[in-house]
PDB file of C-alpha atoms in Angstrom:
ATOM      1  CA  MET R 281     134.944  75.515  77.897  1.00  0.00           C
ATOM      2  CA  PHE R 282     132.505  77.613  75.639  1.00  0.00           C
ATOM      3  CA  ARG R 283     129.635  75.662  75.833  1.00  0.00           C
ATOM      4  CA  ALA R 284     130.116  75.127  79.467  1.00  0.00           C
ATOM      5  CA  LEU R 285     129.521  78.674  80.011  1.00  0.00           C
ATOM      6  CA  TRP R 286     127.096  79.096  77.756  1.00  0.00           C
ATOM      7  CA  LYS R 287     124.989  76.086  79.584  1.00  0.00           C
ATOM      8  CA  LEU R 288     125.415  78.209  82.733  1.00  0.00           C
ATOM      9  CA  ILE R 289     124.411  81.339  80.827  1.00  0.00           C
ATOM     10  CA  LYS R 290     121.308  79.638  79.806  1.00  0.00           C
ATOM     11  CA  ARG R 291     120.411  78.186  83.315  1.00  0.00           C
ATOM     12  CA  ILE R 292     120.650  81.714  84.730  1.00  0.00           C
ATOM     13  CA  PHE R 293     118.660  83.151  81.976  1.00  0.00           C
ATOM     14  CA  THR R 294     115.850  80.815  82.546  1.00  0.00           C
ATOM     15  CA  LEU R 295     116.099  81.098  86.400  1.00  0.00           C
ATOM     16  CA  CYS R 296     116.022  84.673  86.083  1.00  0.00           C
ATOM     17  CA  PHE R 297     113.019  84.318  83.634  1.00  0.00           C
ATOM     18  CA  ILE R 298     110.809  81.860  86.166  1.00  0.00           C
ATOM     19  CA  CYS R 299     111.602  84.730  89.009  1.00  0.00           C
ATOM     20  CA  VAL R 300     110.254  87.410  87.163  1.00  0.00           C
ATOM     21  CA  VAL R 301     106.983  85.619  86.093  1.00  0.00           C
ATOM     22  CA  LEU R 302     106.467  84.613  89.501  1.00  0.00           C
ATOM     23  CA  VAL R 303     106.943  87.824  90.925  1.00  0.00           C
ATOM     24  CA  GLY R 304     104.127  89.634  88.298  1.00  0.00           C
ATOM     25  CA  MET R 305     102.217  86.654  89.151  1.00  0.00           C
ATOM     26  CA  VAL R 306     101.935  87.487  92.541  1.00  0.00           C
ATOM     27  CA  GLN R 307     101.701  91.026  91.888  1.00  0.00           C
ATOM     28  CA  LEU R 308      98.805  90.306  89.456  1.00  0.00           C
ATOM     29  CA  SER R 309      97.213  88.295  92.034  1.00  0.00           C
ATOM     30  CA  VAL R 310      97.203  90.958  95.262  1.00  0.00           C
ATOM     31  CA  LEU R 311      95.980  93.784  92.527  1.00  0.00           C
ATOM     32  CA  GLY R 312      93.285  91.614  91.030  1.00  0.00           C
ATOM     33  CA  VAL R 313      91.784  90.142  94.308  1.00  0.00           C
ATOM     34  CA  GLY R 314      91.968  94.003  95.800  1.00  0.00           C
ATOM     35  CA  LYS R 315      90.099  95.672  93.095  1.00  0.00           C
ATOM     36  CA  LEU R 316      87.279  92.974  93.286  1.00  0.00           C
ATOM     37  CA  HIS R 317      86.448  94.335  96.803  1.00  0.00           C
ATOM     38  CA  LEU R 318      87.317  97.961  96.290  1.00  0.00           C
ATOM     39  CA  LYS R 319      84.336 100.208  95.907  1.00  0.00           C
ATOM     40  CA  SER R 320      84.855 103.140  93.774  1.00  0.00           C
ATOM     41  CA  ASP R 321      82.207 104.935  96.249  1.00  0.00           C
ATOM     42  CA  ALA R 322      80.266 104.464  99.659  1.00  0.00           C
ATOM     43  CA  ALA R 323      77.072 103.953  97.883  1.00  0.00           C
ATOM     44  CA  LYS R 324      78.124 100.377  96.535  1.00  0.00           C
ATOM     45  CA  LEU R 325      79.199  99.028  99.811  1.00  0.00           C
ATOM     46  CA  ASP R 326      77.302  96.644 102.259  1.00  0.00           C
ATOM     47  CA  HIS R 327      76.614  97.395 105.747  1.00  0.00           C
ATOM     48  CA  ALA R 328      79.213  95.594 107.769  1.00  0.00           C
ATOM     49  CA  GLU R 329      80.429  94.906 111.325  1.00  0.00           C
ATOM     50  CA  CYS R 330      83.192  97.336 111.667  1.00  0.00           C
ATOM     51  CA  ILE R 331      85.474 100.198 109.934  1.00  0.00           C
ATOM     52  CA  ILE R 332      89.011  98.629 110.042  1.00  0.00           C
ATOM     53  CA  VAL R 333      91.355 102.099 109.930  1.00  0.00           C
ATOM     54  CA  LEU R 334      95.102 100.962 109.160  1.00  0.00           C
ATOM     55  CA  GLY R 335      97.378 102.800 111.052  1.00  0.00           C
ATOM     56  CA  ALA R 336      99.947 105.492 109.703  1.00  0.00           C
ATOM     57  CA  GLY R 337     102.632 107.984 110.819  1.00  0.00           C
ATOM     58  CA  LEU R 338     101.994 110.658 113.496  1.00  0.00           C
ATOM     59  CA  ASN R 339     102.967 114.269 113.339  1.00  0.00           C
ATOM     60  CA  TRP R 340     105.717 115.439 116.147  1.00  0.00           C
ATOM     61  CA  ASP R 341     102.916 116.369 118.392  1.00  0.00           C
ATOM     62  CA  GLY R 342     101.771 112.714 118.817  1.00  0.00           C
ATOM     63  CA  THR R 343      98.389 114.013 116.296  1.00  0.00           C
ATOM     64  CA  PRO R 344      97.648 112.024 113.329  1.00  0.00           C
ATOM     65  CA  GLY R 345      99.643 112.760 110.241  1.00  0.00           C
ATOM     66  CA  ALA R 346      97.970 113.589 106.595  1.00  0.00           C
ATOM     67  CA  TYR R 347      97.684 109.871 105.612  1.00  0.00           C
ATOM     68  CA  LEU R 348      96.345 108.765 108.762  1.00  0.00           C
ATOM     69  CA  ARG R 349      93.870 111.717 109.282  1.00  0.00           C
ATOM     70  CA  GLU R 350      92.578 111.214 105.890  1.00  0.00           C
ATOM     71  CA  ARG R 351      91.915 107.369 106.831  1.00  0.00           C
ATOM     72  CA  LEU R 352      90.366 108.614 109.643  1.00  0.00           C
ATOM     73  CA  ASP R 353      87.822 111.493 108.388  1.00  0.00           C
ATOM     74  CA  THR R 354      86.799 108.580 105.862  1.00  0.00           C
ATOM     75  CA  ALA R 355      85.676 105.675 108.541  1.00  0.00           C
ATOM     76  CA  LEU R 356      83.920 108.718 110.500  1.00  0.00           C
ATOM     77  CA  ASP R 357      81.744 109.528 107.344  1.00  0.00           C
ATOM     78  CA  LEU R 358      81.382 106.176 106.601  1.00  0.00           C
ATOM     79  CA  TYR R 359      80.044 105.299 110.468  1.00  0.00           C
ATOM     80  CA  TRP R 360      78.029 108.578 110.763  1.00  0.00           C
ATOM     81  CA  ASN R 361      76.464 107.283 107.478  1.00  0.00           C
ATOM     82  CA  GLY R 362      75.497 103.973 109.186  1.00  0.00           C
ATOM     83  CA  TYR R 363      77.730 101.512 107.180  1.00  0.00           C
ATOM     84  CA  ALA R 364      79.093 100.353 110.368  1.00  0.00           C
ATOM     85  CA  ASP R 365      78.508  99.980 113.580  1.00  0.00           C
ATOM     86  CA  LYS R 366      82.066  99.874 115.206  1.00  0.00           C
ATOM     87  CA  LEU R 367      85.376 101.318 114.610  1.00  0.00           C
ATOM     88  CA  LEU R 368      88.613  98.980 114.854  1.00  0.00           C
ATOM     89  CA  LEU R 369      91.552 101.196 114.440  1.00  0.00           C
ATOM     90  CA  SER R 370      94.800  99.416 114.226  1.00  0.00           C
ATOM     91  CA  GLY R 371      98.480 100.454 114.720  1.00  0.00           C
ATOM     92  CA  ASP R 372     101.408 100.487 115.812  1.00  0.00           C
ATOM     93  CA  ASN R 373     102.140 100.846 120.070  1.00  0.00           C
ATOM     94  CA  GLY R 374     105.105  99.027 120.317  1.00  0.00           C
ATOM     95  CA  GLN R 375     107.194 101.798 121.672  1.00  0.00           C
ATOM     96  CA  GLN R 376     106.650 103.781 124.839  1.00  0.00           C
ATOM     97  CA  TYR R 377     106.327 107.271 123.229  1.00  0.00           C
ATOM     98  CA  TYR R 378     104.913 106.304 120.075  1.00  0.00           C
ATOM     99  CA  ASN R 379     101.144 105.443 120.308  1.00  0.00           C
ATOM    100  CA  GLU R 380      99.074 105.312 116.681  1.00  0.00           C
ATOM    101  CA  VAL R 381      96.170 104.015 118.065  1.00  0.00           C
ATOM    102  CA  ALA R 382      95.833 106.422 121.433  1.00  0.00           C
ATOM    103  CA  SER R 383      96.034 109.391 118.682  1.00  0.00           C
ATOM    104  CA  MET R 384      93.290 107.786 116.458  1.00  0.00           C
ATOM    105  CA  LYS R 385      91.364 106.862 119.348  1.00  0.00           C
ATOM    106  CA  ASN R 386      91.268 110.165 120.580  1.00  0.00           C
ATOM    107  CA  TYR R 387      90.569 111.649 117.172  1.00  0.00           C
ATOM    108  CA  VAL R 388      87.338 109.689 116.742  1.00  0.00           C
ATOM    109  CA  LEU R 389      86.660 110.198 120.406  1.00  0.00           C
ATOM    110  CA  GLU R 390      86.778 114.455 119.871  1.00  0.00           C
ATOM    111  CA  ALA R 391      84.475 113.723 116.696  1.00  0.00           C
ATOM    112  CA  GLY R 392      81.902 112.322 118.867  1.00  0.00           C
ATOM    113  CA  VAL R 393      81.388 108.562 118.582  1.00  0.00           C
ATOM    114  CA  PRO R 394      80.654 106.480 121.642  1.00  0.00           C
ATOM    115  CA  GLU R 395      83.533 105.135 123.595  1.00  0.00           C
ATOM    116  CA  GLU R 396      82.027 101.604 123.307  1.00  0.00           C
ATOM    117  CA  ASP R 397      82.102 101.946 119.611  1.00  0.00           C
ATOM    118  CA  VAL R 398      85.817 102.198 119.431  1.00  0.00           C
ATOM    119  CA  PHE R 399      88.296  99.239 119.256  1.00  0.00           C
ATOM    120  CA  LEU R 400      91.804  99.319 119.650  1.00  0.00           C
ATOM    121  CA  ASP R 401      94.625  96.803 118.029  1.00  0.00           C
ATOM    122  CA  HIS R 402      97.402  97.738 119.722  1.00  0.00           C
ATOM    123  CA  ALA R 403      99.392  95.419 117.998  1.00  0.00           C
ATOM    124  CA  GLY R 404      98.777  96.497 114.396  1.00  0.00           C
ATOM    125  CA  PHE R 405     102.342  96.556 113.909  1.00  0.00           C
ATOM    126  CA  SER R 406     102.187  95.653 110.119  1.00  0.00           C
ATOM    127  CA  THR R 407      98.853  95.700 107.526  1.00  0.00           C
ATOM    128  CA  TYR R 408      99.353  91.498 107.739  1.00  0.00           C
ATOM    129  CA  ASP R 409      99.087  91.721 111.474  1.00  0.00           C
ATOM    130  CA  SER R 410      96.237  94.279 111.328  1.00  0.00           C
ATOM    131  CA  MET R 411      94.395  91.923 109.142  1.00  0.00           C
ATOM    132  CA  TYR R 412      94.994  88.700 110.813  1.00  0.00           C
ATOM    133  CA  ARG R 413      93.970  90.024 114.322  1.00  0.00           C
ATOM    134  CA  ALA R 414      90.881  91.327 112.842  1.00  0.00           C
ATOM    135  CA  LYS R 415      89.915  88.042 112.204  1.00  0.00           C
ATOM    136  CA  ALA R 416      91.323  85.995 115.193  1.00  0.00           C
ATOM    137  CA  ILE R 417      91.101  88.246 118.242  1.00  0.00           C
ATOM    138  CA  PHE R 418      88.304  90.780 117.526  1.00  0.00           C
ATOM    139  CA  GLU R 419      86.490  87.835 115.395  1.00  0.00           C
ATOM    140  CA  VAL R 420      85.349  90.047 112.773  1.00  0.00           C
ATOM    141  CA  GLU R 421      83.765  88.251 109.641  1.00  0.00           C
ATOM    142  CA  LYS R 422      82.361  91.376 107.635  1.00  0.00           C
ATOM    143  CA  ALA R 423      84.509  94.429 107.680  1.00  0.00           C
ATOM    144  CA  ILE R 424      85.028  98.104 105.404  1.00  0.00           C
ATOM    145  CA  VAL R 425      88.886  98.642 105.046  1.00  0.00           C
ATOM    146  CA  VAL R 426      89.846 102.531 104.968  1.00  0.00           C
ATOM    147  CA  THR R 427      93.059 103.381 103.428  1.00  0.00           C
ATOM    148  CA  GLN R 428      94.828 105.060 100.752  1.00  0.00           C
ATOM    149  CA  GLU R 429      94.025 103.452  97.383  1.00  0.00           C
ATOM    150  CA  PHE R 430      98.007 102.103  96.859  1.00  0.00           C
ATOM    151  CA  HIS R 431      97.684 100.332  99.860  1.00  0.00           C
ATOM    152  CA  GLU R 432      94.160  98.888  99.736  1.00  0.00           C
ATOM    153  CA  TYR R 433      94.680  96.191  97.474  1.00  0.00           C
ATOM    154  CA  ARG R 434      97.231  94.607  99.752  1.00  0.00           C
ATOM    155  CA  ALA R 435      94.961  94.819 102.954  1.00  0.00           C
ATOM    156  CA  LEU R 436      91.787  93.494 100.822  1.00  0.00           C
ATOM    157  CA  PHE R 437      93.819  90.571  99.552  1.00  0.00           C
ATOM    158  CA  ILE R 438      95.294  89.818 102.851  1.00  0.00           C
ATOM    159  CA  GLY R 439      91.534  89.752 104.422  1.00  0.00           C
ATOM    160  CA  ASN R 440      89.901  87.784 101.974  1.00  0.00           C
ATOM    161  CA  VAL R 441      92.553  84.742 101.950  1.00  0.00           C
ATOM    162  CA  LEU R 442      92.326  85.001 105.604  1.00  0.00           C
ATOM    163  CA  GLY R 443      88.249  84.683 105.545  1.00  0.00           C
ATOM    164  CA  ILE R 444      86.709  88.252 106.215  1.00  0.00           C
ATOM    165  CA  GLU R 445      83.830  89.297 104.143  1.00  0.00           C
ATOM    166  CA  VAL R 446      85.651  92.604 103.094  1.00  0.00           C
ATOM    167  CA  GLU R 447      85.098  95.587 101.190  1.00  0.00           C
ATOM    168  CA  GLY R 448      87.085  98.828 100.655  1.00  0.00           C
ATOM    169  CA  LEU R 449      86.748 102.671 100.247  1.00  0.00           C
ATOM    170  CA  SER R 450      89.796 104.716  99.864  1.00  0.00           C
ATOM    171  CA  ALA R 451      90.936 107.447 101.743  1.00  0.00           C
ATOM    172  CA  ALA R 452      91.572 110.866 100.053  1.00  0.00           C
ATOM    173  CA  PRO R 453      95.265 110.851  98.889  1.00  0.00           C
ATOM    174  CA  VAL R 454      98.132 112.455 100.157  1.00  0.00           C
ATOM    175  CA  GLN R 455     101.047 114.354  98.009  1.00  0.00           C
ATOM    176  CA  SER R 456     104.494 113.287  99.198  1.00  0.00           C
ATOM    177  CA  ALA R 457     107.922 114.118  98.168  1.00  0.00           C
ATOM    178  CA  ASP R 458     108.570 110.303  98.483  1.00  0.00           C
ATOM    179  CA  THR R 459     106.406 108.667  96.104  1.00  0.00           C
ATOM    180  CA  ARG R 460     109.209 106.446  94.440  1.00  0.00           C
ATOM    181  CA  SER R 461     109.933 104.692  97.857  1.00  0.00           C
ATOM    182  CA  LEU R 462     106.367 104.485  98.701  1.00  0.00           C
ATOM    183  CA  VAL R 463     105.808 102.700  95.295  1.00  0.00           C
ATOM    184  CA  ILE R 464     108.781 100.231  95.663  1.00  0.00           C
ATOM    185  CA  ARG R 465     108.033  99.488  99.701  1.00  0.00           C
ATOM    186  CA  GLU R 466     104.435  98.779  98.552  1.00  0.00           C
ATOM    187  CA  PHE R 467     105.597  96.610  95.599  1.00  0.00           C
ATOM    188  CA  LEU R 468     107.835  94.497  97.982  1.00  0.00           C
ATOM    189  CA  ALA R 469     105.246  94.073 100.714  1.00  0.00           C
ATOM    190  CA  ARG R 470     103.076  92.485  98.339  1.00  0.00           C
ATOM    191  CA  GLU R 471     105.548  89.677  97.388  1.00  0.00           C
ATOM    192  CA  LYS R 472     105.634  89.400 101.182  1.00  0.00           C
ATOM    193  CA  ASP R 473     102.336  89.495 102.417  1.00  0.00           C
ATOM    194  CA  PHE R 474     101.100  87.218  99.483  1.00  0.00           C
ATOM    195  CA  PHE R 475     102.993  84.102 100.887  1.00  0.00           C
ATOM    196  CA  LYS R 476     102.264  84.996 104.805  1.00  0.00           C
ATOM    197  CA  ALA R 477      98.396  85.281 103.570  1.00  0.00           C
ATOM    198  CA  ILE R 478      98.772  81.846 101.762  1.00  0.00           C
ATOM    199  CA  LEU R 479     100.416  80.040 104.796  1.00  0.00           C
ATOM    200  CA  LYS R 480      98.395  82.092 107.044  1.00  0.00           C
ATOM    201  CA  VAL R 481     101.662  82.978 109.166  1.00  0.00           C
ATOM    202  CA  ASP R 482     101.105  83.784 112.987  1.00  0.00           C
ATOM    203  CA  PRO R 483     101.442  87.859 113.614  1.00  0.00           C
ATOM    204  CA  THR R 484     103.894  88.982 115.954  1.00  0.00           C
ATOM    205  CA  TYR R 485     101.376  88.623 118.647  1.00  0.00           C
ATOM    206  CA  LEU R 486      98.290  87.154 119.478  1.00  0.00           C
ATOM    207  CA  GLY R 487      96.216  86.970 122.736  1.00  0.00           C
ATOM    208  CA  GLU R 488      92.866  86.729 124.298  1.00  0.00           C
ATOM    209  CA  PRO R 489      89.566  87.485 122.201  1.00  0.00           C
ATOM    210  CA  PHE R 490      87.719  90.721 122.478  1.00  0.00           C
ATOM    211  CA  PRO R 491      84.555  90.127 119.987  1.00  0.00           C
ATOM    212  CA  ILE R 492      83.820  93.406 117.544  1.00  0.00           C
ATOM    213  CA  SER R 493      80.331  92.879 119.211  1.00  0.00           C
ATOM    214  CA  GLY R 494      81.074  93.847 122.396  1.00  0.00           C
ATOM    215  CA  ASP R 495      82.258  96.960 124.363  1.00  0.00           C
ATOM    216  CA  GLY R 496      85.263  98.388 122.673  1.00  0.00           C
ATOM    217  CA  ARG R 497      86.181 100.476 125.867  1.00  0.00           C
ATOM    218  CA  LEU R 498      87.783  96.603 127.049  1.00  0.00           C
ATOM    219  CA  THR R 499      90.610  96.749 124.373  1.00  0.00           C
ATOM    220  CA  TRP R 500      91.662 100.316 125.813  1.00  0.00           C
ATOM    221  CA  ASP R 501      94.468  99.273 127.925  1.00  0.00           C
TER     222      ASP R 501
END
């Protein structure tokens, strides 16, 4: 009886150890690849087809929240300094009264970006969906990804695995009272998106192509 119980304990311990090793390997892979493509300053970036801005939350009045505003400001700075010719704004437009991409579009248009240079991805429901659709729908081959640093590693990993020549420049961090929850969510998301990227799982929605070389206004509806 004791020997059988001991064998069971050993098997459980071995299984737990293997799981911990696999989880650690996934985290290190995502962080390692992401760090290779994340640049410390704009001067180290190559010219790209577009700047991909990943969506974040909105304020109660529909304007970009703190995270998103920092991302948009960083993207605008890169755009005006000639690092890319187009902006690809990707976010959640899955509800009637919640439209990240419309808010993002208004923000950059108010900053003076020509309408034809603004592409909208209304089905960027997740980081994985945004990066997959950048390649599949918008036919992006080379891009600069803008988000906060904690998020950059995963986005750059996904883009690289899916065949986009990606570089990243981090937007300014935002102080949050919910840092622990943010870290946990990102840890779990790396595990999930690692396998989705490797397996090239289809995103929530695909659709007809809108090449990034064309007119962004065609993507507004």
